[in-house]
């Protein structure tokens, strides 16, 4: 493993072999002397010289400095020691004991160690390469000669006989080294393009990773904030529950106390009446007329007063007990309503957007065939001309109407209910949108955006299909003016995001509605 790492450090990036006479450029990269001279030689015509490793450019042919340190390392750790473990190729002529091969001769089809390499023929026909045992792909399969040329027309490596008498005769050929350098030049250009593309891809990946982290952080923040909001709502609801139940208990105690007092009074009256009844019965049972008459005269006023007092107590008891004996449910309802309203008010302050509940239709903009409801919330279509005065704000070609309110800042949300008949569209537009002509339809210009009849969205005549189409009759619109976001939602269960337009808004925006045939649209409060 260590020798493989060392070999990588001692390998020329041009020939991919261990350095021979290593030299370096001013950029710091090392090459074999012969390799870098060959590369720089091919660049002389261009006037610009480039490092094959880092692509640094030089206006003049760079000076080559011999790397003494590498020379010493290469000399002390001979390449054969490094290549033996990788190639496993031994010298052909060392038959008594295997000696690692330093080079292979394609002409002799033999591998040579350093000792045999020194006495090997130096003629041009003896081509030396890295140690190899693959001789077949180095020779022509037809003439069994070394492949020395490259046929540009057929893109094939050929031998001398192929170029003289074979099927490549007459074709433009060049030496393998020259053809190889040309191909390397092309490969370097491809490499440069691929490297640039990879860098762009890496930047894109980095950008997406940062975006992913941002989304995760934002989701964590939203989760924490909404969890705290729901927890606070739950606490407020629990407090409201205690307050309402406490008031019910208080009312119950008051009513029961009043009823108990009346019961006690009536019980006393009942006892007094019982006593008087017994006394009267005794008089009725007496046989002496004088006694009866004298008793009646002396107690007439008491009897009359008792009768009158009995009526007053009975009437007072009926008046003090509420009709039906119930609690004050109206008061309880008011407490509950006000408590819930306060909670909703607090929740709205924490919401991302402001819920717009006062969105009204502007009759001054309504087409002659638009019926606007009395509460200015519903728009429907009719064949009967509404006989409205001609105004510059009024739509004349399309059955459309705008809202009285416009939005020039902040975040706003409103939703609408539609029907499944006819054609309708809902969205927003600038007040400068045309009111006449073919370009005055919502979405038919660059000043309006809408969703149409549950099938697609439209802006500047460009349609964005909804897949699948709307499945319910409620549509929500969320506008973030400063951020330039306009989002459409289908308010089914679950709520579905339809599309978000990203624009730089330059004018205030009005809610816009279009209804044709039997269609109608209602702004929900």
Coordinates of C-alpha atoms in Angstrom, one line a residue:
X1 CA 0.0 0.0 0.0
X2 CA 2.9 2.3 0.9
X3 CA 4.7 1.7 -2.4
X4 CA 1.4 2.4 -4.3
X5 CA 1.1 5.7 -2.6
X6 CA 4.8 6.5 -3.2
X7 CA 4.4 5.6 -6.8
X8 CA 1.5 7.9 -7.2
X9 CA 3.7 10.7 -5.9
X10 CA 6.4 9.8 -8.3
X11 CA 4.2 9.4 -11.4
X12 CA 4.3 11.9 -14.3
X13 CA 0.7 13.1 -15.1
X14 CA 1.6 13.1 -18.9
X15 CA 3.1 9.6 -19.4
X16 CA 1.7 8.1 -16.3
X17 CA 5.1 6.5 -15.5
X18 CA 7.6 7.1 -12.8
X19 CA 9.5 10.4 -13.4
X20 CA 12.5 10.4 -15.8
X21 CA 14.7 13.4 -15.3
X22 CA 11.9 15.2 -13.3
X23 CA 11.6 19.0 -13.8
X24 CA 9.0 21.5 -12.5
X25 CA 7.2 24.6 -13.8
X26 CA 6.8 27.8 -11.8
X27 CA 3.3 26.7 -10.8
X28 CA 5.0 23.9 -8.8
X29 CA 3.9 20.8 -10.8
X30 CA 6.5 18.2 -11.9
X31 CA 6.9 16.3 -15.2
X32 CA 9.4 14.2 -17.0
X33 CA 11.7 16.4 -19.0
X34 CA 10.8 14.8 -22.2
X35 CA 7.1 14.8 -21.5
X36 CA 6.8 18.5 -20.7
X37 CA 9.1 19.5 -23.6
X38 CA 6.8 17.5 -25.9
X39 CA 3.7 19.2 -24.5
X40 CA 5.2 22.7 -24.7
X41 CA 6.3 22.0 -28.2
X42 CA 2.8 21.4 -29.4
X43 CA 1.7 24.7 -27.8
X44 CA 4.3 26.9 -29.5
X45 CA 1.9 27.8 -32.4
X46 CA -0.8 29.1 -30.1
X47 CA 1.4 31.6 -28.4
X48 CA 0.1 30.6 -25.0
X49 CA 1.6 27.8 -22.8
X50 CA -0.4 25.9 -20.3
X51 CA 0.5 23.6 -17.4
X52 CA -1.1 20.1 -18.2
X53 CA -1.9 19.7 -14.5
X54 CA -3.5 23.0 -13.2
X55 CA -4.0 24.7 -16.6
X56 CA -2.1 27.8 -15.5
X57 CA -1.1 29.8 -18.5
X58 CA 2.3 31.4 -19.4
X59 CA 2.8 34.1 -22.1
X60 CA 6.3 32.9 -22.7
X61 CA 7.7 29.4 -22.8
X62 CA 8.2 28.6 -19.2
X63 CA 11.7 27.7 -17.9
X64 CA 12.1 24.2 -16.7
X65 CA 13.8 23.7 -13.3
X66 CA 15.3 20.4 -12.5
X67 CA 13.8 18.9 -9.3
X68 CA 16.9 17.5 -7.6
X69 CA 14.9 16.1 -4.7
X70 CA 12.7 14.0 -6.9
X71 CA 15.7 13.0 -8.9
X72 CA 17.3 11.6 -5.8
X73 CA 14.2 9.9 -4.7
X74 CA 13.7 8.3 -8.1
X75 CA 17.4 7.2 -8.2
X76 CA 17.3 5.7 -4.7
X77 CA 13.9 4.1 -5.1
X78 CA 14.2 2.7 -8.6
X79 CA 11.0 2.4 -10.5
X80 CA 11.4 -1.3 -10.9
X81 CA 11.0 -1.7 -7.2
X82 CA 7.7 0.2 -7.4
X83 CA 6.4 -1.4 -10.5
X84 CA 7.1 -5.0 -9.5
X85 CA 4.3 -5.1 -7.0
X86 CA 1.8 -3.5 -9.4
X87 CA 2.6 -5.3 -12.7
X88 CA 4.2 -8.5 -11.5
X89 CA 6.2 -8.6 -14.8
X90 CA 9.7 -9.9 -14.6
X91 CA 12.7 -9.6 -17.0
X92 CA 12.4 -12.1 -19.9
X93 CA 16.1 -12.7 -20.0
X94 CA 16.7 -13.3 -16.2
X95 CA 15.9 -17.0 -16.3
X96 CA 17.7 -18.0 -13.1
X97 CA 15.9 -15.7 -10.8
X98 CA 13.0 -13.3 -11.4
X99 CA 14.1 -9.7 -11.7
X100 CA 11.4 -6.9 -12.0
X101 CA 11.2 -5.6 -15.6
X102 CA 11.8 -1.8 -16.1
X103 CA 10.6 -1.7 -19.7
X104 CA 9.2 -3.8 -22.5
X105 CA 10.3 -3.8 -26.1
X106 CA 7.4 -4.0 -28.5
X107 CA 9.7 -5.1 -31.4
X108 CA 11.4 -7.9 -29.4
X109 CA 8.2 -8.8 -27.5
X110 CA 10.3 -9.0 -24.4
X111 CA 10.5 -7.3 -21.0
X112 CA 13.9 -6.1 -19.7
X113 CA 15.4 -5.3 -16.3
X114 CA 17.8 -2.4 -15.8
X115 CA 20.8 -4.5 -16.6
X116 CA 19.5 -5.9 -19.9
X117 CA 17.9 -2.5 -20.8
X118 CA 21.4 -0.9 -20.8
X119 CA 22.7 -3.3 -23.5
X120 CA 19.4 -3.3 -25.5
X121 CA 19.4 -2.0 -29.0
X122 CA 18.7 1.8 -29.2
X123 CA 17.4 1.8 -32.8
X124 CA 14.0 3.4 -33.6
X125 CA 12.3 0.1 -34.4
X126 CA 12.9 -1.1 -30.9
X127 CA 10.0 0.8 -29.1
X128 CA 10.2 0.7 -25.3
X129 CA 7.0 1.0 -23.1
X130 CA 6.0 0.2 -19.6
X131 CA 6.3 -3.4 -18.7
X132 CA 3.6 -5.4 -20.4
X133 CA 2.7 -8.9 -21.6
X134 CA -0.1 -7.8 -24.0
X135 CA 1.8 -8.0 -27.3
X136 CA -1.2 -8.8 -29.5
X137 CA -2.8 -5.3 -29.3
X138 CA 0.5 -3.7 -30.2
X139 CA 0.8 -5.4 -33.6
X140 CA -1.3 -5.4 -36.7
X141 CA -3.6 -8.4 -36.8
X142 CA -3.1 -8.7 -40.6
X143 CA 0.6 -8.0 -41.2
X144 CA 1.9 -8.9 -37.7
X145 CA 3.9 -5.7 -37.7
X146 CA 4.1 -3.0 -34.9
X147 CA 1.4 -0.4 -35.0
X148 CA 3.2 2.9 -35.8
X149 CA 0.7 5.1 -37.5
X150 CA -2.8 6.4 -37.0
X151 CA -5.3 6.6 -39.9
X152 CA -7.4 9.8 -39.4
X153 CA -10.0 8.7 -41.9
X154 CA -10.8 5.4 -40.3
X155 CA -9.7 6.3 -36.8
X156 CA -7.5 3.2 -36.6
X157 CA -4.0 2.4 -35.5
X158 CA -2.1 0.8 -38.4
X159 CA 1.3 -0.6 -39.4
X160 CA 3.6 0.4 -42.2
X161 CA 2.2 -2.2 -44.6
X162 CA -1.4 -1.1 -43.9
X163 CA -0.4 2.4 -45.1
X164 CA 1.5 1.2 -48.2
X165 CA -0.4 -1.8 -49.5
X166 CA -3.3 -2.4 -47.2
X167 CA -6.8 -1.0 -47.1
X168 CA -5.6 2.3 -45.6
X169 CA -3.3 3.1 -48.6
X170 CA -3.6 6.7 -49.7
X171 CA -5.3 7.7 -46.5
X172 CA -3.9 10.6 -44.4
X173 CA -1.8 9.0 -41.6
X174 CA 0.4 10.4 -38.8
X175 CA 2.7 9.0 -36.2
X176 CA 1.1 7.6 -33.1
X177 CA 2.8 10.1 -30.8
X178 CA 1.4 13.0 -32.9
X179 CA -2.0 11.5 -33.1
X180 CA -1.9 10.8 -29.4
X181 CA -0.9 14.4 -28.6
X182 CA -3.8 15.7 -30.7
X183 CA -6.2 13.4 -29.0
X184 CA -4.8 14.5 -25.6
X185 CA -5.4 18.1 -26.6
X186 CA -9.0 17.3 -27.4
X187 CA -9.3 15.3 -24.2
X188 CA -7.8 18.2 -22.2
X189 CA -10.4 20.5 -23.7
X190 CA -13.1 18.0 -22.8
X191 CA -11.6 17.6 -19.4
X192 CA -11.7 21.4 -19.0
X193 CA -15.3 21.5 -19.9
X194 CA -16.2 18.6 -17.7
X195 CA -14.2 20.2 -14.8
X196 CA -16.0 23.5 -15.3
X197 CA -19.3 21.6 -15.4
X198 CA -18.4 19.7 -12.3
X199 CA -17.5 22.9 -10.5
X200 CA -20.9 24.3 -11.4
X201 CA -22.6 21.1 -10.3
X202 CA -20.7 21.3 -7.0
X203 CA -21.8 24.9 -6.5
X204 CA -25.3 23.9 -7.3
X205 CA -25.1 21.0 -4.8
X206 CA -23.7 23.4 -2.2
X207 CA -26.4 25.9 -2.9
X208 CA -29.1 23.2 -2.6
X209 CA -27.5 21.9 0.6
X210 CA -27.6 25.5 2.1
X211 CA -31.2 25.8 0.9
X212 CA -32.0 22.5 2.6
X213 CA -30.4 23.7 5.8
X214 CA -32.4 26.9 5.5
X215 CA -35.7 25.0 5.0
X216 CA -34.9 22.7 8.0
X217 CA -34.1 25.7 10.2
X218 CA -37.2 27.5 9.0
X219 CA -39.4 24.4 9.6
X220 CA -37.9 24.0 13.1
X221 CA -38.6 27.7 13.8
X222 CA -42.2 27.5 12.5
X223 CA -42.7 24.3 14.5
X224 CA -41.5 25.9 17.6
X225 CA -43.5 29.1 17.1
X226 CA -46.8 27.3 16.1
X227 CA -46.4 24.8 19.0
X228 CA -46.1 27.8 21.4
X229 CA -49.1 29.4 19.7
X230 CA -51.3 26.3 20.0
X231 CA -50.1 25.8 23.6
X232 CA -51.1 29.4 24.3
X233 CA -54.5 29.0 22.6
X234 CA -55.1 25.8 24.6
X235 CA -54.2 27.7 27.8
X236 CA -56.5 30.6 26.9
X237 CA -59.3 28.1 26.1
X238 CA -58.8 26.4 29.4
X239 CA -58.9 29.7 31.2
X240 CA -62.1 30.7 29.3
X241 CA -63.6 27.3 30.2
X242 CA -62.9 27.9 33.9
X243 CA -64.3 31.4 33.7
X244 CA -67.6 30.3 32.0
X245 CA -68.0 27.3 34.3
X246 CA -67.3 29.6 37.3
X247 CA -70.0 32.0 36.1
X248 CA -72.5 29.1 35.6
X249 CA -71.7 28.0 39.2
X250 CA -72.1 31.6 40.5
X251 CA -75.5 32.0 38.7
X252 CA -76.6 28.6 39.9
X253 CA -75.8 29.5 43.5
X254 CA -77.6 32.9 43.3
X255 CA -80.7 31.3 41.7
X256 CA -80.7 28.5 44.2
X257 CA -80.3 30.9 47.1
X258 CA -83.2 33.0 46.0
X259 CA -85.4 29.9 45.5
X260 CA -84.4 28.6 49.0
X261 CA -85.4 32.0 50.6
X262 CA -88.7 31.9 48.8
X263 CA -89.3 28.3 49.9
X264 CA -88.6 29.3 53.5
X265 CA -91.0 32.2 53.3
X266 CA -93.7 30.1 51.7
X267 CA -93.2 27.4 54.3
X268 CA -93.8 30.0 57.1
X269 CA -96.9 31.2 55.2
X270 CA -98.1 27.7 54.8
X271 CA -97.7 27.0 58.6
X272 CA -99.7 30.3 59.3
X273 CA -102.4 29.3 56.9
X274 CA -102.6 25.8 58.4
X275 CA -103.1 27.4 61.8
X276 CA -105.8 29.7 60.6
X277 CA -107.5 26.9 58.7
X278 CA -107.6 24.8 61.9
X279 CA -109.1 27.8 63.8
X280 CA -111.7 28.4 61.2
X281 CA -112.6 24.7 61.2
X282 CA -113.1 24.9 65.0
X283 CA -115.5 27.8 64.6
X284 CA -117.4 26.0 61.9
X285 CA -117.8 23.0 64.3
X286 CA -119.2 25.2 67.2
X287 CA -122.9 24.9 68.1
X288 CA -123.2 28.2 69.9
X289 CA -124.2 30.8 67.4
X290 CA -123.3 33.7 69.7
X291 CA -119.8 32.4 70.0
X292 CA -119.4 32.0 66.3
X293 CA -120.6 35.5 65.5
X294 CA -118.6 37.2 68.2
X295 CA -115.4 35.4 67.0
X296 CA -116.1 36.4 63.4
X297 CA -116.6 40.1 64.3
X298 CA -113.4 40.3 66.4
X299 CA -111.3 38.5 63.8
X300 CA -112.8 39.8 60.5
X301 CA -110.0 42.2 59.9
X302 CA -107.4 39.5 60.6
X303 CA -109.0 37.1 58.3
X304 CA -109.2 39.7 55.5
X305 CA -105.6 40.8 56.2
X306 CA -104.4 37.3 56.1
X307 CA -106.1 36.6 52.8
X308 CA -104.7 39.7 51.3
X309 CA -101.2 38.9 52.7
X310 CA -101.3 35.4 51.3
X311 CA -102.0 36.7 47.8
X312 CA -99.1 39.2 48.1
X313 CA -96.6 36.5 49.2
X314 CA -97.7 34.1 46.5
X315 CA -97.4 36.7 43.8
X316 CA -94.0 37.9 45.1
X317 CA -92.7 34.3 45.1
X318 CA -93.8 33.9 41.4
X319 CA -92.1 37.2 40.4
X320 CA -88.8 36.5 42.0
X321 CA -88.3 33.0 40.5
X322 CA -87.2 33.4 36.7
X323 CA -89.6 32.0 34.1
X324 CA -88.8 28.3 33.8
X325 CA -86.3 28.5 36.7
X326 CA -83.3 28.6 34.2
X327 CA -79.9 30.4 34.4
X328 CA -79.1 33.5 32.3
X329 CA -77.9 31.7 29.2
X330 CA -77.6 35.0 27.4
X331 CA -75.0 36.3 29.8
X332 CA -73.1 33.0 29.6
X333 CA -73.1 33.2 25.7
X334 CA -71.8 36.8 25.8
X335 CA -68.9 35.8 28.1
X336 CA -68.1 32.8 25.9
X337 CA -68.3 34.9 22.7
X338 CA -66.2 37.7 24.0
X339 CA -63.6 35.3 25.3
X340 CA -63.4 33.4 22.0
X341 CA -63.2 36.8 20.1
X342 CA -60.3 37.9 22.2
X343 CA -58.5 34.6 21.6
X344 CA -59.1 34.9 17.8
X345 CA -57.8 38.5 17.9
X346 CA -54.6 37.3 19.6
X347 CA -54.1 34.5 17.2
X348 CA -54.5 36.7 14.2
X349 CA -51.7 38.9 15.4
X350 CA -49.4 35.8 15.3
X351 CA -50.5 34.6 11.8
X352 CA -48.2 34.9 8.8
X353 CA -50.8 37.0 6.9
X354 CA -53.7 39.3 7.6
X355 CA -57.1 37.7 7.0
X356 CA -59.1 40.2 4.8
X357 CA -62.7 40.1 5.9
X358 CA -63.9 43.4 4.5
X359 CA -63.4 42.7 0.8
X360 CA -66.3 44.2 -1.1
X361 CA -67.1 44.3 -4.8
X362 CA -66.9 47.7 -6.6
X363 CA -70.0 48.3 -8.6
X364 CA -68.3 51.1 -10.5
X365 CA -66.1 48.4 -12.2
X366 CA -68.9 45.8 -12.7
X367 CA -69.7 44.8 -16.3
X368 CA -73.3 45.5 -17.3
X369 CA -74.1 41.8 -17.0
X370 CA -72.7 41.3 -13.5
X371 CA -75.2 41.1 -10.7
X372 CA -73.7 42.3 -7.4
X373 CA -75.5 41.2 -4.2
X374 CA -76.7 43.8 -1.7
X375 CA -73.9 42.9 0.8
X376 CA -71.4 43.4 -2.1
X377 CA -70.0 39.9 -1.5
X378 CA -71.4 37.9 -4.4
X379 CA -71.0 38.3 -8.2
X380 CA -73.2 36.4 -10.7
X381 CA -73.9 36.6 -14.4
X382 CA -77.2 37.6 -16.0
X383 CA -78.4 38.2 -19.6
X384 CA -80.2 41.3 -18.5
X385 CA -78.3 44.6 -18.9
X386 CA -78.1 46.3 -15.5
X387 CA -78.3 49.8 -17.0
X388 CA -75.3 51.1 -15.3
X389 CA -73.7 54.4 -16.3
X390 CA -70.6 54.4 -18.5
X391 CA -67.5 55.0 -16.4
X392 CA -63.8 54.6 -17.3
X393 CA -63.4 52.0 -14.6
X394 CA -66.2 49.7 -15.9
X395 CA -65.4 46.5 -17.8
X396 CA -67.2 46.4 -21.1
X397 CA -66.1 43.2 -22.9
X398 CA -65.8 40.6 -20.1
X399 CA -68.2 39.9 -17.3
X400 CA -65.9 41.1 -14.6
X401 CA -65.7 43.1 -11.4
X402 CA -63.0 44.3 -9.0
X403 CA -62.8 44.8 -5.3
X404 CA -63.1 48.3 -3.8
X405 CA -60.0 47.6 -1.6
X406 CA -56.5 47.4 -3.0
X407 CA -53.3 46.1 -1.5
X408 CA -49.9 47.9 -1.8
X409 CA -48.0 46.3 1.1
X410 CA -48.2 43.5 3.7
X411 CA -49.5 39.9 3.6
X412 CA -53.2 39.4 2.9
X413 CA -55.4 36.4 2.5
X414 CA -59.0 35.9 1.4
X415 CA -61.0 33.0 0.1
X416 CA -64.0 32.5 -2.2
X417 CA -66.7 30.0 -2.9
X418 CA -67.7 29.2 -6.5
X419 CA -70.2 26.9 -8.2
X420 CA -69.7 24.2 -10.8
X421 CA -71.7 25.8 -13.5
X422 CA -70.6 28.2 -16.2
X423 CA -67.2 29.8 -16.4
X424 CA -65.5 31.7 -13.6
X425 CA -62.1 33.0 -12.7
X426 CA -60.7 34.7 -9.5
X427 CA -57.3 36.5 -9.0
X428 CA -55.8 39.9 -8.8
X429 CA -54.9 42.7 -11.2
X430 CA -53.4 46.2 -11.4
X431 CA -55.9 49.1 -11.5
X432 CA -54.2 50.1 -14.8
X433 CA -55.4 46.9 -16.6
X434 CA -57.4 47.7 -19.7
X435 CA -61.2 47.7 -19.3
X436 CA -62.1 47.2 -23.0
X437 CA -60.8 44.9 -25.8
X438 CA -59.5 41.4 -26.0
X439 CA -56.6 42.1 -23.6
X440 CA -59.0 43.3 -20.8
X441 CA -59.7 39.7 -19.5
X442 CA -58.2 38.7 -16.2
X443 CA -55.1 36.7 -17.0
X444 CA -55.0 37.8 -20.7
X445 CA -52.4 40.5 -20.0
X446 CA -49.2 41.0 -17.9
X447 CA -51.2 43.0 -15.3
X448 CA -53.4 40.2 -13.9
X449 CA -53.1 36.7 -12.5
X450 CA -56.0 34.2 -11.9
X451 CA -57.2 30.6 -11.6
X452 CA -59.9 29.7 -14.1
X453 CA -62.8 27.2 -13.6
X454 CA -60.7 24.7 -11.7
X455 CA -58.7 23.7 -14.7
X456 CA -55.7 26.0 -15.1
X457 CA -54.0 29.3 -14.0
X458 CA -53.5 32.2 -16.4
X459 CA -51.1 35.1 -16.6
X460 CA -50.2 37.1 -19.7
X461 CA -52.1 34.5 -21.8
X462 CA -49.8 31.8 -20.5
X463 CA -51.7 28.8 -19.1
X464 CA -50.5 26.6 -16.3
X465 CA -52.6 23.4 -16.1
X466 CA -53.9 22.1 -12.8
X467 CA -53.3 18.4 -12.3
X468 CA -55.6 17.3 -11.0
X469 CA -58.2 20.0 -11.4
X470 CA -60.0 21.5 -8.4
X471 CA -62.2 19.0 -6.6
X472 CA -64.1 21.4 -4.3
X473 CA -65.8 24.8 -4.5
X474 CA -63.4 26.9 -2.3
X475 CA -60.3 28.8 -3.5
X476 CA -57.9 30.8 -1.3
X477 CA -55.5 33.5 -2.4
X478 CA -52.5 34.6 -0.3
X479 CA -50.6 37.8 -1.3
X480 CA -47.2 38.7 0.1
X481 CA -46.7 42.1 -1.6
X482 CA -43.1 42.9 -0.6
X483 CA -41.9 39.4 -1.3
X484 CA -43.7 39.4 -4.6
X485 CA -45.5 36.1 -4.0
X486 CA -49.0 35.4 -5.1
X487 CA -50.2 31.9 -4.1
X488 CA -53.4 30.0 -5.0
X489 CA -54.8 27.2 -2.8
X490 CA -57.6 24.7 -3.1
X491 CA -59.5 24.7 0.3
X492 CA -60.4 21.0 0.4
X493 CA -59.3 18.5 3.0
X494 CA -56.3 18.5 3.0
X495 CA -55.6 22.0 1.6
X496 CA -53.7 21.9 -1.6
X497 CA -51.2 24.4 -2.9
X498 CA -52.0 25.1 -6.6
X499 CA -49.3 27.5 -7.7
X500 CA -47.2 30.5 -6.6
X501 CA -46.3 33.4 -9.0
X502 CA -43.2 35.3 -8.2
X503 CA -43.3 38.9 -9.4
X504 CA -42.0 42.4 -8.6
X505 CA -45.3 44.2 -8.1
X506 CA -45.2 47.8 -9.3
X507 CA -48.8 48.9 -8.6
X508 CA -51.5 48.2 -5.9
X509 CA -53.4 45.0 -6.5
X510 CA -57.2 44.6 -6.5
X511 CA -59.1 41.3 -6.1
X512 CA -60.6 40.4 -9.5
X513 CA -63.6 38.2 -10.4
X514 CA -65.1 37.0 -13.7
X515 CA -68.4 35.1 -14.0
X516 CA -70.1 33.9 -17.2
X517 CA -73.1 31.8 -18.1
X518 CA -74.5 30.4 -14.8
X519 CA -71.4 31.0 -12.7
X520 CA -71.2 32.9 -9.5
X521 CA -68.4 33.7 -7.0
X522 CA -68.8 34.8 -3.4
X523 CA -66.2 36.4 -1.1
X524 CA -66.3 34.5 2.2
X525 CA -66.2 36.6 5.4

